[in-house]
Amino acid sequence: MADDYLRRTAITRPILTTEQQDLLDATINEWQDACNISSRIGWQTGETRKTYLQDLAYDEVLEETRLGSQHAILATHQAAAALSGVEEIKELDEKYKTSCPEFTATTVKYDTRTMTLFDDETVSLTTVDDRIRCDLALPDDEDGYQHQYLNDEDWELTESTLSRRDGDYYLHLGFRKPKPEKQVEQQGDDEDRTVLGVDLGIVNIATTSTAYFASGREVRHRHREFERIRSSLQQTGTQSAHRTIQQMSGRESRYVRDVLHRVANDIIEEALNHDCEYIAFENLTHIRDRVPPVKEFHQWAHRQLVDLVEYKSETEGICVEYVDPENTSRRCPECGHTSKGNRVTQAEFECERCDTTANADYVGAKNIGWRYVRRGLQSSRRTGDSQLALKSGTVTPNRGFVSSD
């Protein structure tokens, strides 16, 4: 059954006293025992349905652990989910050897009955003894991503997870809200629809038809430095060098993900500011053919960026679509002349026929958006105009350029 909710996770840290840490450690240990008791009972009886396993294991969990009633229920449900996963594996491959799921992770599940979030940025957590209440380590900047869930009443707190890792504690707060109706579903076929075109490149990670440029200079510089140092360390070949490479790789991945998150947010903001119902990208299956193997890093970054935009656009009811990028960097968006000679350099476009000059990535973004606009015109059900969003207005096949001023 389709999930009618958008689901997001906000990660933060509870600020704990030593006594509170001890209580949470004890709760995690009891949770592991409860899940393993439930898992064993489900494995022996062949029961994977959570409500039925709850009936079978609940009393024993309460007798054998110090958990309260709600945590005992959650533990039986956790075990049922793990057992169901094993059953799915067996269905896919009957010869695959399976065993009773064992719970060893230092985590514990919470729900709205066992955890409460307060407006003063504190949290109350059920333990094996009393409830504890502590502050949450949140960014001082109100733009920190956690605040968009904590401060928005549309987001409802759901099941969350507390984990202990290397002596630190983390709360993975689960939120949900009903999926918005797609903007295009709210409109009739006689409504105008606006498209934001996005070109993915190397010099600029992304460029939009509204003239937003996300420079890739710093990302490229860091990646080249990482590759240079990694090559040197690989020649060293020591265990210490290998550990250093892994640490550096992790730092680079986190940096790139942060950059891509910010670029994805900017693209969504461009779409919202220009009232776009669609965001059009080039079909990424073509990137491997157009970019040499040495640029595999950029292929990965582009794929990650598109995934992030898809993920974030869902919240706003914006549709993400794809077009064939063939000749989008060679076609003049003004006169339509297509030629390899139009692309003067990596960054420069100059039409051989009408002498139009522009940034090459910007030309690509306009052509990608324009290609999707024209695709919409081919629908026999459409009576309204699709239009391409530009920096200072829109352009449609029927009415031409329309200024937003």
Coordinates of C-alpha atoms in Angstrom, one line a residue:
M1 CA 0.0 0.0 0.0
A2 CA 1.3 3.4 -1.0
D3 CA 2.5 5.7 1.8
D4 CA 0.4 8.9 1.9
Y5 CA 3.0 10.7 4.0
L6 CA 6.3 12.5 3.4
R7 CA 8.8 11.2 5.9
R8 CA 12.0 12.9 7.1
T9 CA 14.6 12.4 9.8
A10 CA 16.3 15.1 11.8
I11 CA 19.5 14.1 13.6
T12 CA 20.6 15.8 16.8
R13 CA 22.3 15.0 20.1
P14 CA 20.8 15.0 23.6
I15 CA 23.0 16.8 26.1
L16 CA 23.2 14.3 29.0
T17 CA 24.5 14.1 32.5
T18 CA 26.5 11.0 33.5
E19 CA 23.5 9.7 35.4
Q20 CA 21.3 10.1 32.4
Q21 CA 23.8 8.3 30.2
D22 CA 23.8 5.4 32.6
L23 CA 20.0 5.2 32.5
L24 CA 20.0 5.2 28.7
D25 CA 22.8 2.6 28.5
A26 CA 20.7 0.3 30.7
T27 CA 17.6 1.0 28.5
I28 CA 19.6 0.1 25.4
N29 CA 20.7 -3.2 27.0
E30 CA 17.2 -4.1 28.0
W31 CA 15.9 -3.1 24.6
Q32 CA 18.4 -5.5 22.9
D33 CA 17.2 -8.3 25.3
A34 CA 13.6 -7.6 24.6
C35 CA 14.1 -7.6 20.8
N36 CA 16.0 -10.9 21.0
I37 CA 13.4 -12.5 23.2
S38 CA 10.7 -11.5 20.7
S39 CA 12.8 -12.6 17.7
R40 CA 13.4 -16.0 19.2
I41 CA 9.7 -16.5 19.9
G42 CA 8.8 -15.4 16.4
W43 CA 11.4 -17.6 14.8
Q44 CA 10.2 -20.7 16.8
T45 CA 6.5 -20.1 16.0
G46 CA 7.0 -18.8 12.4
E47 CA 5.1 -15.6 13.3
T48 CA 6.2 -12.3 11.6
R49 CA 3.0 -10.2 12.0
K50 CA 3.6 -7.5 14.6
T51 CA 0.3 -7.6 16.4
Y52 CA 0.3 -11.4 16.6
L53 CA 4.0 -11.5 17.8
Q54 CA 3.1 -8.9 20.3
D55 CA 0.5 -11.2 21.8
L56 CA 3.0 -14.1 21.9
A57 CA 6.0 -12.3 23.3
Y58 CA 4.7 -9.3 25.3
D59 CA 4.3 -11.0 28.7
E60 CA 7.8 -12.7 28.5
V61 CA 9.4 -9.4 27.6
L62 CA 7.9 -7.7 30.6
E63 CA 8.9 -10.5 32.9
E64 CA 12.5 -10.8 31.6
T65 CA 13.4 -7.1 31.1
R66 CA 13.0 -3.8 33.0
L67 CA 11.3 -2.1 30.1
G68 CA 7.9 -0.5 30.5
S69 CA 4.8 -1.7 28.6
Q70 CA 5.1 0.6 25.6
H71 CA 8.8 -0.1 25.0
A72 CA 7.9 -3.8 25.3
I73 CA 5.4 -3.4 22.5
L74 CA 7.8 -1.5 20.4
A75 CA 10.4 -4.2 20.8
T76 CA 8.0 -7.0 19.6
H77 CA 7.2 -4.8 16.6
Q78 CA 10.9 -4.3 15.8
A79 CA 11.5 -8.1 16.0
A80 CA 8.5 -8.7 13.7
A81 CA 10.0 -6.3 11.1
A82 CA 13.3 -8.1 11.2
L83 CA 11.6 -11.5 10.9
S84 CA 9.6 -10.3 7.9
G85 CA 12.8 -9.2 6.2
V86 CA 14.2 -12.7 6.6
E87 CA 11.0 -14.2 5.1
E88 CA 11.3 -11.9 2.1
I89 CA 14.9 -13.1 1.5
K90 CA 13.7 -16.7 1.7
E91 CA 11.0 -16.0 -0.9
L92 CA 13.5 -14.5 -3.3
D93 CA 15.9 -17.4 -2.9
E94 CA 14.8 -20.6 -1.3
K95 CA 18.4 -21.9 -1.1
Y96 CA 19.6 -18.9 0.9
K97 CA 20.5 -20.0 4.4
T98 CA 18.7 -17.8 7.0
S99 CA 18.9 -17.6 10.8
C100 CA 17.0 -16.0 13.6
P101 CA 17.7 -12.3 13.6
E102 CA 19.9 -11.1 16.5
F103 CA 19.9 -7.6 17.8
T104 CA 23.3 -6.2 18.8
A105 CA 23.1 -2.5 17.7
T106 CA 23.3 0.0 20.6
T107 CA 20.0 1.6 19.8
V108 CA 16.5 1.9 21.2
K109 CA 13.2 2.9 19.5
Y110 CA 11.0 5.7 20.8
D111 CA 7.5 6.9 19.9
T112 CA 5.2 9.7 21.0
R113 CA 4.3 7.7 24.2
T114 CA 7.9 7.2 25.2
M115 CA 9.4 10.5 24.1
T116 CA 8.1 14.1 24.2
L117 CA 9.6 17.1 22.4
F118 CA 9.1 20.5 24.1
D119 CA 9.0 24.0 22.6
D120 CA 12.1 25.0 24.7
E121 CA 14.2 22.6 22.6
T122 CA 14.3 19.9 25.3
V123 CA 13.3 16.3 25.1
S124 CA 11.9 13.8 27.6
L125 CA 12.8 10.1 27.2
T126 CA 11.5 7.0 29.0
T127 CA 14.2 4.8 30.5
V128 CA 14.2 1.7 32.6
D129 CA 13.8 3.9 35.7
D130 CA 12.4 7.4 35.6
R131 CA 11.9 9.6 32.6
I132 CA 14.9 11.9 31.9
R133 CA 14.6 15.4 30.4
C134 CA 17.6 17.1 28.6
D135 CA 18.5 19.8 26.2
L136 CA 19.0 19.1 22.5
A137 CA 22.2 20.2 20.7
L138 CA 20.7 22.3 17.9
P139 CA 22.3 24.8 15.5
D140 CA 22.2 28.4 16.8
D141 CA 21.3 29.4 13.2
E142 CA 17.5 29.2 12.7
D143 CA 18.3 28.0 9.2
G144 CA 19.7 24.7 10.6
Y145 CA 17.7 22.0 8.8
Q146 CA 16.4 20.5 12.1
H147 CA 14.4 23.7 12.8
Q148 CA 12.2 23.3 9.7
Y149 CA 10.7 20.1 11.3
L150 CA 10.8 21.2 14.9
N151 CA 9.1 24.6 14.3
D152 CA 6.6 23.6 11.6
E153 CA 3.3 22.3 13.0
D154 CA 2.7 20.5 9.7
W155 CA 5.4 18.0 10.6
E156 CA 4.2 15.4 13.1
L157 CA 6.7 13.5 15.3
T158 CA 6.7 9.7 14.7
E159 CA 8.9 6.8 15.7
S160 CA 12.4 7.9 16.4
T161 CA 15.7 6.1 17.4
L162 CA 18.3 6.9 20.0
S163 CA 21.7 5.4 19.3
R164 CA 25.0 5.3 21.1
R165 CA 28.2 5.5 19.0
D166 CA 31.8 5.8 20.2
G167 CA 30.5 7.2 23.5
D168 CA 28.2 9.8 22.0
Y169 CA 24.4 9.7 21.8
Y170 CA 22.3 10.7 18.8
L171 CA 18.6 11.1 18.3
H172 CA 17.2 10.4 14.9
L173 CA 13.9 12.2 15.1
G174 CA 11.3 10.9 12.7
F175 CA 8.7 13.3 11.2
R176 CA 5.9 13.0 8.8
K177 CA 3.2 15.1 7.1
P178 CA 0.6 14.3 4.4
K179 CA 2.0 14.4 0.9
P180 CA 1.0 17.6 -0.9
E181 CA -1.1 17.3 -4.0
K182 CA 1.2 17.8 -7.0
Q183 CA 0.8 21.3 -8.4
V184 CA 0.1 19.9 -11.9
E185 CA -2.7 17.8 -10.5
Q186 CA -4.3 20.9 -9.0
Q187 CA -4.5 22.6 -12.4
G188 CA -6.7 21.8 -15.3
D189 CA -5.4 21.1 -18.8
D190 CA -6.3 24.6 -19.8
E191 CA -3.9 26.1 -17.2
D192 CA -0.4 27.5 -18.0
R193 CA 2.5 25.5 -16.6
T194 CA 5.9 26.9 -15.9
V195 CA 9.2 24.9 -16.4
L196 CA 12.6 25.5 -14.8
G197 CA 15.4 24.2 -17.0
V198 CA 18.6 22.9 -15.2
D199 CA 21.9 22.2 -16.9
L200 CA 24.4 20.0 -15.1
G201 CA 28.1 20.7 -15.8
I202 CA 31.7 20.7 -14.5
V203 CA 32.6 24.3 -14.4
N204 CA 29.2 25.0 -12.9
I205 CA 27.6 22.1 -11.0
A206 CA 24.2 23.4 -12.0
T207 CA 22.8 26.3 -14.0
T208 CA 19.1 27.2 -14.3
S209 CA 17.2 28.9 -17.0
T210 CA 16.6 31.7 -14.5
A211 CA 20.4 32.4 -14.6
Y212 CA 21.3 30.8 -11.2
F213 CA 24.8 29.5 -11.3
A214 CA 26.2 27.0 -8.8
S215 CA 30.0 27.2 -9.2
G216 CA 31.9 23.9 -9.0
R217 CA 35.3 25.6 -8.6
E218 CA 35.8 24.8 -4.9
V219 CA 34.5 21.3 -5.2
R220 CA 36.8 20.6 -8.1
H221 CA 39.8 22.1 -6.3
R222 CA 39.1 20.0 -3.1
H223 CA 38.6 16.8 -5.2
R224 CA 41.9 17.4 -7.1
E225 CA 43.8 17.9 -3.8
F226 CA 42.2 14.7 -2.4
E227 CA 43.2 12.7 -5.5
R228 CA 46.8 14.1 -5.4
I229 CA 47.2 13.2 -1.7
R230 CA 45.5 9.8 -2.1
S231 CA 47.8 8.9 -4.9
S232 CA 50.8 9.8 -2.8
L233 CA 49.5 7.8 0.2
Q234 CA 48.7 4.7 -2.0
Q235 CA 52.3 4.7 -3.1
T236 CA 53.4 4.6 0.5
G237 CA 51.2 1.5 1.0
T238 CA 51.3 1.4 4.8
Q239 CA 48.3 0.6 7.1
S240 CA 48.5 4.1 8.5
A241 CA 48.3 5.6 5.0
H242 CA 45.3 3.4 4.3
R243 CA 43.5 4.8 7.4
T244 CA 44.4 8.3 6.4
I245 CA 42.9 7.8 3.0
Q246 CA 39.6 6.5 4.6
Q247 CA 39.4 9.5 6.9
M248 CA 40.1 11.9 4.1
S249 CA 37.5 10.2 1.9
G250 CA 34.9 10.6 4.6
R251 CA 35.7 14.3 5.0
E252 CA 35.4 14.9 1.3
S253 CA 32.1 13.0 1.0
R254 CA 30.6 15.0 3.8
Y255 CA 31.8 18.3 2.3
V256 CA 30.4 17.4 -1.2
R257 CA 27.1 16.3 0.3
D258 CA 26.8 19.6 2.2
V259 CA 27.5 21.6 -1.0
L260 CA 25.0 19.5 -3.0
H261 CA 22.3 20.0 -0.3
R262 CA 22.7 23.8 -0.6
V263 CA 22.6 23.7 -4.4
A264 CA 19.5 21.6 -4.3
N265 CA 17.9 24.0 -1.9
D266 CA 18.8 26.9 -4.2
I267 CA 17.3 25.1 -7.2
I268 CA 14.0 24.5 -5.3
E269 CA 14.0 28.2 -4.3
E270 CA 14.4 29.3 -7.9
A271 CA 11.5 27.1 -8.9
L272 CA 9.3 28.5 -6.1
N273 CA 10.3 32.1 -6.8
H274 CA 9.4 31.8 -10.4
D275 CA 6.1 29.8 -9.8
C276 CA 7.4 26.7 -11.5
E277 CA 5.4 23.5 -11.4
Y278 CA 8.2 21.5 -13.2
I279 CA 11.9 21.2 -12.9
A280 CA 13.5 19.7 -16.1
F281 CA 16.9 18.0 -16.0
E282 CA 18.8 16.2 -18.7
N283 CA 18.4 12.4 -18.7
L284 CA 21.4 11.2 -16.7
T285 CA 21.8 8.0 -18.7
H286 CA 23.5 10.2 -21.3
I287 CA 26.1 11.7 -19.0
R288 CA 28.4 8.7 -19.1
D289 CA 28.5 8.9 -22.9
R290 CA 29.3 12.6 -22.9
V291 CA 31.8 12.8 -20.0
P292 CA 35.1 10.9 -20.1
P293 CA 35.8 8.3 -17.4
V294 CA 38.2 10.7 -15.6
K295 CA 35.1 12.7 -14.7
E296 CA 33.3 9.9 -12.9
F297 CA 33.3 12.0 -9.7
H298 CA 31.1 14.6 -11.5
Q299 CA 28.8 11.9 -12.7
W300 CA 28.3 10.8 -9.1
A301 CA 27.8 14.4 -7.9
H302 CA 25.2 15.0 -10.6
R303 CA 23.3 11.9 -9.7
Q304 CA 23.4 12.9 -6.0
L305 CA 22.2 16.4 -6.8
V306 CA 19.3 15.2 -8.9
D307 CA 18.2 12.7 -6.2
L308 CA 18.3 15.6 -3.6
V309 CA 16.2 17.9 -5.8
E310 CA 13.7 15.0 -6.4
Y311 CA 13.5 14.4 -2.6
K312 CA 13.1 18.1 -1.7
S313 CA 10.7 19.0 -4.6
E314 CA 8.2 16.4 -3.3
T315 CA 7.6 18.5 -0.2
E316 CA 6.7 21.5 -2.5
G317 CA 4.5 19.5 -4.9
I318 CA 6.9 20.2 -7.8
C319 CA 7.4 17.6 -10.5
V320 CA 10.9 16.6 -11.7
E321 CA 11.1 15.5 -15.3
Y322 CA 13.9 14.5 -17.7
V323 CA 14.7 15.2 -21.4
D324 CA 17.2 13.9 -23.9
P325 CA 20.1 16.3 -23.7
E326 CA 21.3 15.7 -27.2
N327 CA 22.5 19.0 -28.8
T328 CA 21.3 21.1 -25.9
S329 CA 24.7 22.7 -25.7
R330 CA 24.9 23.3 -29.5
R331 CA 21.4 24.6 -30.2
C332 CA 20.8 28.4 -30.3
P333 CA 17.8 29.2 -28.1
E334 CA 17.1 32.3 -30.1
C335 CA 17.0 31.1 -33.8
G336 CA 17.2 27.3 -33.3
H337 CA 20.4 26.8 -35.4
T338 CA 22.2 23.7 -34.2
S339 CA 25.9 23.3 -34.9
K340 CA 29.0 22.0 -33.1
G341 CA 30.6 25.3 -34.1
N342 CA 28.2 27.2 -31.9
R343 CA 30.1 26.0 -28.8
V344 CA 33.2 28.2 -29.0
T345 CA 34.7 27.0 -25.7
Q346 CA 33.7 25.1 -22.6
A347 CA 32.1 28.3 -21.2
E348 CA 31.2 30.3 -24.4
F349 CA 28.4 30.0 -26.8
E350 CA 28.1 32.0 -30.0
C351 CA 25.5 31.2 -32.7
E352 CA 27.1 30.9 -36.2
R353 CA 23.8 32.1 -37.8
C354 CA 22.4 35.0 -35.6
D355 CA 25.5 35.9 -33.6
T356 CA 23.7 35.4 -30.2
T357 CA 26.4 35.1 -27.5
A358 CA 25.8 33.7 -24.0
N359 CA 27.3 31.5 -21.3
A360 CA 27.2 27.9 -22.6
D361 CA 25.8 26.4 -19.4
Y362 CA 23.0 29.0 -19.4
V363 CA 22.2 28.1 -23.0
G364 CA 22.1 24.4 -22.0
A365 CA 19.6 25.1 -19.2
K366 CA 17.3 27.1 -21.4
N367 CA 17.4 24.4 -24.1
I368 CA 16.7 21.6 -21.6
G369 CA 13.7 23.5 -20.2
W370 CA 12.5 24.5 -23.7
R371 CA 12.6 20.9 -24.8
Y372 CA 10.3 19.9 -21.9
V373 CA 8.0 22.8 -22.8
R374 CA 7.7 21.6 -26.4
R375 CA 7.0 18.0 -25.1
G376 CA 4.0 19.4 -23.3
L377 CA 2.7 20.9 -26.5
Q378 CA 2.5 17.5 -28.1
S379 CA -0.1 16.3 -25.6
S380 CA -3.6 16.2 -27.2
R381 CA -5.2 17.0 -23.8
R382 CA -3.3 20.2 -23.2
T383 CA -5.1 23.5 -24.1
G384 CA -3.0 25.9 -21.9
D385 CA 0.5 27.1 -22.6
S386 CA 3.6 25.6 -21.0
Q387 CA 6.3 28.3 -20.5
L388 CA 9.9 28.4 -19.7
A389 CA 11.0 30.4 -16.6
L390 CA 13.7 33.0 -17.3
K391 CA 15.5 35.5 -15.1
S392 CA 13.1 38.3 -15.7
G393 CA 10.0 36.6 -17.1
T394 CA 8.8 33.6 -19.1
V395 CA 8.8 32.6 -22.8
T396 CA 6.1 30.5 -24.5
P397 CA 5.9 29.1 -28.0
N398 CA 2.7 31.0 -28.7
R399 CA 3.2 34.3 -26.9
G400 CA 7.0 34.7 -26.9
F401 CA 8.7 36.5 -24.0
V402 CA 6.5 37.8 -21.2
S403 CA 8.2 40.1 -18.7
S404 CA 7.6 39.5 -15.0
D405 CA 8.0 43.3 -14.3

